[in-house]
GROMACS .gro file of N, CA, C and O in nm:
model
  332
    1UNK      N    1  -2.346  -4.143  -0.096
    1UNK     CA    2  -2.352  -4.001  -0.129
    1UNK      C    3  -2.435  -3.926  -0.026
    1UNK      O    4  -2.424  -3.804  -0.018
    2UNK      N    5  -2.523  -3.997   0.056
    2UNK     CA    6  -2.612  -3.931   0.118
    2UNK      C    7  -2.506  -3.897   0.269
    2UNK      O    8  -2.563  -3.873   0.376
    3UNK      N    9  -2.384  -3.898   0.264
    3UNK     CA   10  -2.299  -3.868   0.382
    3UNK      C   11  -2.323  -3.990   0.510
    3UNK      O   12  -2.310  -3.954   0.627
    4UNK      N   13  -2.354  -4.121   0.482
    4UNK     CA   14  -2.426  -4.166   0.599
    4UNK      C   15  -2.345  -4.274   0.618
    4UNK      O   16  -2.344  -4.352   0.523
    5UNK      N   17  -2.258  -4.310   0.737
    5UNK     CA   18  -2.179  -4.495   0.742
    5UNK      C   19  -2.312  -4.607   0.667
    5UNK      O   20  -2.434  -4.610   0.656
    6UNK      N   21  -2.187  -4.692   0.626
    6UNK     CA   22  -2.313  -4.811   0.542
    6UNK      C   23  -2.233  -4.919   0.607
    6UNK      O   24  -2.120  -4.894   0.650
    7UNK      N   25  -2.295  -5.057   0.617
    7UNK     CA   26  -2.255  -5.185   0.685
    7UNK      C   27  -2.290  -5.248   0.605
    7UNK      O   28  -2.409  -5.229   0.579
    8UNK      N   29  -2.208  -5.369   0.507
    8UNK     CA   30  -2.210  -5.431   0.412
    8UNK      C   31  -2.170  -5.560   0.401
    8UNK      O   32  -2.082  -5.580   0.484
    9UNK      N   33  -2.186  -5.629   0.355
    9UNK     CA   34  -2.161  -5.786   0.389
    9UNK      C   35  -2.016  -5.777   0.315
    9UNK      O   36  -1.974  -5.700   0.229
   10UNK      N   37  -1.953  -5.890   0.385
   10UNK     CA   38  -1.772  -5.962   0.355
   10UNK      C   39  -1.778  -5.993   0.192
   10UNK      O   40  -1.681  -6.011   0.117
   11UNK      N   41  -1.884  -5.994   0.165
   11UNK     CA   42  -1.911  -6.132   0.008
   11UNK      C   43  -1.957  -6.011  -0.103
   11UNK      O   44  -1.982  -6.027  -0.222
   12UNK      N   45  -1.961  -5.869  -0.014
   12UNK     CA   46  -2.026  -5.768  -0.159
   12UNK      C   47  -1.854  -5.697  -0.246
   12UNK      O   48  -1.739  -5.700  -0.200
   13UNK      N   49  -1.891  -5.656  -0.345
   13UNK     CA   50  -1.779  -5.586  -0.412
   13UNK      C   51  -1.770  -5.417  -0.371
   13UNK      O   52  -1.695  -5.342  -0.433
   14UNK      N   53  -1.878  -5.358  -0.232
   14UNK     CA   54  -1.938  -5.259  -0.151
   14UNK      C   55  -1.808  -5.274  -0.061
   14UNK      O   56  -1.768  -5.180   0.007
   15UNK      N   57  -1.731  -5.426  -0.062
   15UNK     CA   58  -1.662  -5.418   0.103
   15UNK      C   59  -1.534  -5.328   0.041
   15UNK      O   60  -1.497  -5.226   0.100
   16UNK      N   61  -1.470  -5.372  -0.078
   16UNK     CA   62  -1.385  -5.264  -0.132
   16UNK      C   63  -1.394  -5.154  -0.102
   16UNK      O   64  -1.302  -5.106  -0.036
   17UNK      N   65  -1.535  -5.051  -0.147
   17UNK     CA   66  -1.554  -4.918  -0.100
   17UNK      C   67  -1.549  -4.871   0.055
   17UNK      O   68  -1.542  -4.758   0.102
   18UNK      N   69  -1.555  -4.990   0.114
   18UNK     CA   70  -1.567  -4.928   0.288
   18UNK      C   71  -1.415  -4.935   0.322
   18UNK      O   72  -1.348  -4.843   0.367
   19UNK      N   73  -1.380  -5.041   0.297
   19UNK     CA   74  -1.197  -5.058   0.336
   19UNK      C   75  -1.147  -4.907   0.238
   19UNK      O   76  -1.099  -4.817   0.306
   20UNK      N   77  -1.155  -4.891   0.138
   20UNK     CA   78  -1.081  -4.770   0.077
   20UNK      C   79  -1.144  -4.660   0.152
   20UNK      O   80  -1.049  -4.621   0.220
   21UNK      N   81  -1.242  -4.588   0.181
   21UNK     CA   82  -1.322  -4.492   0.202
   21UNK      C   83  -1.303  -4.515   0.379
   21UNK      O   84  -1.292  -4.407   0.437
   22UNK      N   85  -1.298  -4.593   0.437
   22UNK     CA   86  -1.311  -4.652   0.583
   22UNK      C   87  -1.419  -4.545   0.603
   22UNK      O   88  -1.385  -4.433   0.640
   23UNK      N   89  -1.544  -4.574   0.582
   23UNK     CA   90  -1.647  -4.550   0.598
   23UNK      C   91  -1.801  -4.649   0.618
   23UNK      O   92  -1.914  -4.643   0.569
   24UNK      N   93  -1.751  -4.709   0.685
   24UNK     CA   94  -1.837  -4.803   0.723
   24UNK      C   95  -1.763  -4.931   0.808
   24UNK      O   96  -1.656  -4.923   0.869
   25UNK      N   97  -1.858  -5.062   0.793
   25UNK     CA   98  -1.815  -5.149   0.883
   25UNK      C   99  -1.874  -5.296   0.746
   25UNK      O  100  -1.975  -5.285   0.677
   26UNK      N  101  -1.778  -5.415   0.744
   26UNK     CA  102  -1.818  -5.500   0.659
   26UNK      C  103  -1.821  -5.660   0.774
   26UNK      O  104  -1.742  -5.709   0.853
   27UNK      N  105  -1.941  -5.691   0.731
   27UNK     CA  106  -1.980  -5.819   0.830
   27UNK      C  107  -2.053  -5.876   0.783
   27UNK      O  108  -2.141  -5.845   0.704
   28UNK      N  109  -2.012  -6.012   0.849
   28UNK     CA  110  -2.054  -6.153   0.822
   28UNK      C  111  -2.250  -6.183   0.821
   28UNK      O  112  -2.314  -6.189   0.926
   29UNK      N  113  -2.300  -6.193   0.712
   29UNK     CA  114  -2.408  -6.144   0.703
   29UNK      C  115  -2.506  -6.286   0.781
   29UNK      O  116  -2.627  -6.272   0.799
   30UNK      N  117  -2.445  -6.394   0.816
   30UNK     CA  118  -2.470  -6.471   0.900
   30UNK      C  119  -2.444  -6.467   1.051
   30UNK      O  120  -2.483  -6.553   1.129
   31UNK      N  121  -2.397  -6.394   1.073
   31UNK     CA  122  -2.336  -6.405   1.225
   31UNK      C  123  -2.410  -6.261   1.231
   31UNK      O  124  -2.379  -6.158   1.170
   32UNK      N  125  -2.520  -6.283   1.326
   32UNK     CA  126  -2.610  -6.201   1.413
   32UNK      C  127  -2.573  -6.095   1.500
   32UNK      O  128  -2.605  -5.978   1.482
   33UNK      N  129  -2.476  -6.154   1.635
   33UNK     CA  130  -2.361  -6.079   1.719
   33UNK      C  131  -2.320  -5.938   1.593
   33UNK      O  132  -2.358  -5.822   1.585
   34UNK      N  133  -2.252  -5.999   1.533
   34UNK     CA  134  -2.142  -5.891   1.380
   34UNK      C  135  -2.228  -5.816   1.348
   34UNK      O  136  -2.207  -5.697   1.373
   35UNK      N  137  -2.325  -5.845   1.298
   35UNK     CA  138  -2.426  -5.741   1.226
   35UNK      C  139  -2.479  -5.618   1.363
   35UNK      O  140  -2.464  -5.496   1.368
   36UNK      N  141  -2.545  -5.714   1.461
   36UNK     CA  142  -2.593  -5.621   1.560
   36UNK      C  143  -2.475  -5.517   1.617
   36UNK      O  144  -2.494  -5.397   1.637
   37UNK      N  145  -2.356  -5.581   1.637
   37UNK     CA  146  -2.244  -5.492   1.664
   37UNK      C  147  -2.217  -5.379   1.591
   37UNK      O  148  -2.190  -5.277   1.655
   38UNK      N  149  -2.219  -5.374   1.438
   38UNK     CA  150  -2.239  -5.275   1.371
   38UNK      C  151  -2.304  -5.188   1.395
   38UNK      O  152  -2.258  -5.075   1.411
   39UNK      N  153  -2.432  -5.217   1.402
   39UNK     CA  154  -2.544  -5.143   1.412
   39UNK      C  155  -2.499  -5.076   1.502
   39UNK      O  156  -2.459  -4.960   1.489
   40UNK      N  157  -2.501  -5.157   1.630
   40UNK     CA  158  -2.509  -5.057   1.761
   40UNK      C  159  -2.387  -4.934   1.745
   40UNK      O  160  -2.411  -4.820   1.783
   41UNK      N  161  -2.270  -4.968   1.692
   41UNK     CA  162  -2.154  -4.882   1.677
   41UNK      C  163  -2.171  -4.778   1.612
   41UNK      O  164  -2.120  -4.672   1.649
   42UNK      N  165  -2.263  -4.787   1.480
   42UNK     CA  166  -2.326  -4.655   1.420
   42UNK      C  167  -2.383  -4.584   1.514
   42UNK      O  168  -2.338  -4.471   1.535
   43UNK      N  169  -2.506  -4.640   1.600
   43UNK     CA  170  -2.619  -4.527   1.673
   43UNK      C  171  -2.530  -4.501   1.815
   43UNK      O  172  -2.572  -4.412   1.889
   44UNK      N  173  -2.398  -4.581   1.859
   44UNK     CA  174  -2.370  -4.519   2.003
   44UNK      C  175  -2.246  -4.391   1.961
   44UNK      O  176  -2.196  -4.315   2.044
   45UNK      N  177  -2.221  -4.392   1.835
   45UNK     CA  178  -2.113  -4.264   1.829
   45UNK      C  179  -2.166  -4.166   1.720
   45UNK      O  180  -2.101  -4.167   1.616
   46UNK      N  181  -2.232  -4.114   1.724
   46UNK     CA  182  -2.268  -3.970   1.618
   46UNK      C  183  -2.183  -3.907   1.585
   46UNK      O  184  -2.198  -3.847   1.479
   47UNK      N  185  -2.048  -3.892   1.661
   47UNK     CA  186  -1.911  -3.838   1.557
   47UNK      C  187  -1.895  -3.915   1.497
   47UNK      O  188  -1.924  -3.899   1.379
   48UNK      N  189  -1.831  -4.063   1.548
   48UNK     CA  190  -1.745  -4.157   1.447
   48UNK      C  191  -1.853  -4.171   1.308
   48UNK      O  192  -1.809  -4.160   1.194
   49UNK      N  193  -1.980  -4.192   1.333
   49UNK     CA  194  -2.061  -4.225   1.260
   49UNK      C  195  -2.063  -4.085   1.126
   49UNK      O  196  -2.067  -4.093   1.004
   50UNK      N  197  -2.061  -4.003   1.190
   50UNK     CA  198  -2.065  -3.863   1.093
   50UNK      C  199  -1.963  -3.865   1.023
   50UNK      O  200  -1.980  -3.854   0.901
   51UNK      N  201  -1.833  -3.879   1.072
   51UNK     CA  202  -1.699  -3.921   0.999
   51UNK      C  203  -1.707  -4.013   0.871
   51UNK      O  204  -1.684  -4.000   0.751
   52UNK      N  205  -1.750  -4.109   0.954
   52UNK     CA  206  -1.748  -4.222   0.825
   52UNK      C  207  -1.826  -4.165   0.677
   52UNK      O  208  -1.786  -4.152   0.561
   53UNK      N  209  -1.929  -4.144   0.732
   53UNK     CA  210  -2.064  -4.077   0.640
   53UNK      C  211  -1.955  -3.977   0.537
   53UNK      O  212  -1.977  -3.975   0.416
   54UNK      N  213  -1.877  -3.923   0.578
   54UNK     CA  214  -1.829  -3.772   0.533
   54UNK      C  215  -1.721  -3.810   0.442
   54UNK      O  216  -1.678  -3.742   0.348
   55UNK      N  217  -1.672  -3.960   0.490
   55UNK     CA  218  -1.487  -3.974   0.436
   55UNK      C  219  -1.575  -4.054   0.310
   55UNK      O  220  -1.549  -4.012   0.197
   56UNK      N  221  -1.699  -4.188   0.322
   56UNK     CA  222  -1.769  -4.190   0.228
   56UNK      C  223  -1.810  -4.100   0.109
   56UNK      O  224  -1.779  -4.088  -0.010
   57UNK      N  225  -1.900  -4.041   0.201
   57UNK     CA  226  -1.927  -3.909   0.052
   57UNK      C  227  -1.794  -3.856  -0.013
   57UNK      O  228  -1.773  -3.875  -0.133
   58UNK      N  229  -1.735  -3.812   0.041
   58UNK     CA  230  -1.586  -3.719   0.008
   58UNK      C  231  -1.529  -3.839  -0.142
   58UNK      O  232  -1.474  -3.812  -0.249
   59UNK      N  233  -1.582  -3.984  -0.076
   59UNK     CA  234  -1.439  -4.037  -0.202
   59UNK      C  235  -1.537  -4.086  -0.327
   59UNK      O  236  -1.501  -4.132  -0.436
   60UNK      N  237  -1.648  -4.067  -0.286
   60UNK     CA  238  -1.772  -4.088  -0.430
   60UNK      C  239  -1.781  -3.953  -0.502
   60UNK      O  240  -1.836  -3.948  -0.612
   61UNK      N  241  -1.727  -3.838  -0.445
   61UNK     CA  242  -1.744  -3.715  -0.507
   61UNK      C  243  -1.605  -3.731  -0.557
   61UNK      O  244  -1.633  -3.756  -0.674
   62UNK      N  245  -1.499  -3.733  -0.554
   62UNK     CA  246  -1.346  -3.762  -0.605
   62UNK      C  247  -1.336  -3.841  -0.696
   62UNK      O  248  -1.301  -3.808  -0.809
   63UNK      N  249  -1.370  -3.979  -0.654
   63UNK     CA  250  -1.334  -4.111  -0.750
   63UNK      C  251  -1.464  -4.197  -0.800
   63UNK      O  252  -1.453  -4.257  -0.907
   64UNK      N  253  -1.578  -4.205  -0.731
   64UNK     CA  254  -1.693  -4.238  -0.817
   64UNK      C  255  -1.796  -4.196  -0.889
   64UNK      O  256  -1.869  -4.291  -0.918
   65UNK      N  257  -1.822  -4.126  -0.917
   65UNK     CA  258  -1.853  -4.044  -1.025
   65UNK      C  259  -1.864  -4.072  -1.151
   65UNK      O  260  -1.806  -4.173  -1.190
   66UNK      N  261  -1.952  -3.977  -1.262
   66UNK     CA  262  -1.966  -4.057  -1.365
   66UNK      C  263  -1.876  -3.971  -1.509
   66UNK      O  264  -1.897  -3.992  -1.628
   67UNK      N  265  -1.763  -3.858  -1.440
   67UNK     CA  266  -1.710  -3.810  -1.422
   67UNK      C  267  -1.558  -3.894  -1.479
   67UNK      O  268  -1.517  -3.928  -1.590
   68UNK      N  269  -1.514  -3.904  -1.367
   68UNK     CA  270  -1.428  -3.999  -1.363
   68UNK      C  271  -1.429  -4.149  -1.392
   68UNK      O  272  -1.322  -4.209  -1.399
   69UNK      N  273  -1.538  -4.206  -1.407
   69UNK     CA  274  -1.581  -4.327  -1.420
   69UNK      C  275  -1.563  -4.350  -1.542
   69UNK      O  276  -1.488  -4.434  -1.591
   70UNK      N  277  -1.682  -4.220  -1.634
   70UNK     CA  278  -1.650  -4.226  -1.790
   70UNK      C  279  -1.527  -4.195  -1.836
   70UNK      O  280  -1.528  -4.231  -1.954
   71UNK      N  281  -1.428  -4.150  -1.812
   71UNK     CA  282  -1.296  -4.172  -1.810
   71UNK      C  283  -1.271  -4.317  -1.873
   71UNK      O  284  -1.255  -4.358  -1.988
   72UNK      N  285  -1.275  -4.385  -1.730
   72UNK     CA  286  -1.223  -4.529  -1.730
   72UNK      C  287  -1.280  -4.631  -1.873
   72UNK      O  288  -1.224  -4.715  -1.942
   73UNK      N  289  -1.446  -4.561  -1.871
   73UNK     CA  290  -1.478  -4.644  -1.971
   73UNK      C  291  -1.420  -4.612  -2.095
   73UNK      O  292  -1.367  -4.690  -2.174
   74UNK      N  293  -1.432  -4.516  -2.103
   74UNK     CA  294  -1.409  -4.457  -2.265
   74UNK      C  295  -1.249  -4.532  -2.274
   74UNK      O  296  -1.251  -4.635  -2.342
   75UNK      N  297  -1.128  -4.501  -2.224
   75UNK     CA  298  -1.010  -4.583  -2.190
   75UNK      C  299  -1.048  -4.747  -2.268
   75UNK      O  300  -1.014  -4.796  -2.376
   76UNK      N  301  -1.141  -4.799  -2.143
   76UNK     CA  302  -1.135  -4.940  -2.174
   76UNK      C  303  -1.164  -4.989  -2.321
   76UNK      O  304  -1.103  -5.079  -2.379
   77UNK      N  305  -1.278  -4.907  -2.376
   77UNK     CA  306  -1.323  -4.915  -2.519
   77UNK      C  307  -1.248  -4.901  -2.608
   77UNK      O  308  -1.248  -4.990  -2.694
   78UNK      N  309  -1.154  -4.788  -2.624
   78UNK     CA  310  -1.048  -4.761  -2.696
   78UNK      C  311  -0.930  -4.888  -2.686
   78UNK      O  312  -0.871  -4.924  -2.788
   79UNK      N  313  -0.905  -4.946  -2.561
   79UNK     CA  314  -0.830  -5.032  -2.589
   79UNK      C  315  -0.922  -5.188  -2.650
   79UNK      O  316  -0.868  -5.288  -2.696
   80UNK      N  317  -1.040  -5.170  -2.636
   80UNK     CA  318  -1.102  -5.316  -2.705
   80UNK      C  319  -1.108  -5.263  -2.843
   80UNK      O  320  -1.111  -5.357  -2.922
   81UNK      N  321  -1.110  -5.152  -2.900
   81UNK     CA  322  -1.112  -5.152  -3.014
   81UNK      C  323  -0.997  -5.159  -3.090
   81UNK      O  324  -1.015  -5.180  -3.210
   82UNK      N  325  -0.866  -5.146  -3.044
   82UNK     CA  326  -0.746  -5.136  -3.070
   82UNK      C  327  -0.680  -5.251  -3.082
   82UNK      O  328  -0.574  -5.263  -3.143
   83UNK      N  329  -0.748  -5.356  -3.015
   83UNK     CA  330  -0.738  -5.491  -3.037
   83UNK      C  331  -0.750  -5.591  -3.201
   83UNK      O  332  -0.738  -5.713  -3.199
   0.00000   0.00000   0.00000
């Protein structure tokens, strides 16, 4: 939400949000090279980096939210109770 690219490990349920949002970069939280590559790719492009930040925020204001979220829950409850 804070508009900013995030770099997240292969193994988080975070890598979903970067592949949908393509707002960020997801890497191997063992492999040193991967991680530093990230990094550096955030601080050498201040557009691409602003982009990401922006297409991020943009899809947490749309689809994550508590907004839309409570939606989903209220949904799910109704069908466990219907059970």
């Amino acid at each position: 939400l804070a508009g900013l690219p995030v770099i997240v490990t292969n193994n988080s349920m975070a890598a979903d949000f970067v592949i949908e949002g393509e707002c960020g970069f997801i890497v191997n939280p063992f492999d040193e090279k991967q991680v530093l590559s990230a990094i550096n790719e955030v601080f050498s492009s201040e557009k691409a980096a602003q982009e990401m930040g922006e297409r991020g925020r943009a899809l947490i204001l749309k689809k994550y939210n508590w907004e839309s979220e409570s939606l989903t829950l209220e949904r799910m409850y109704k069908e466990l109770l219907a059970e």
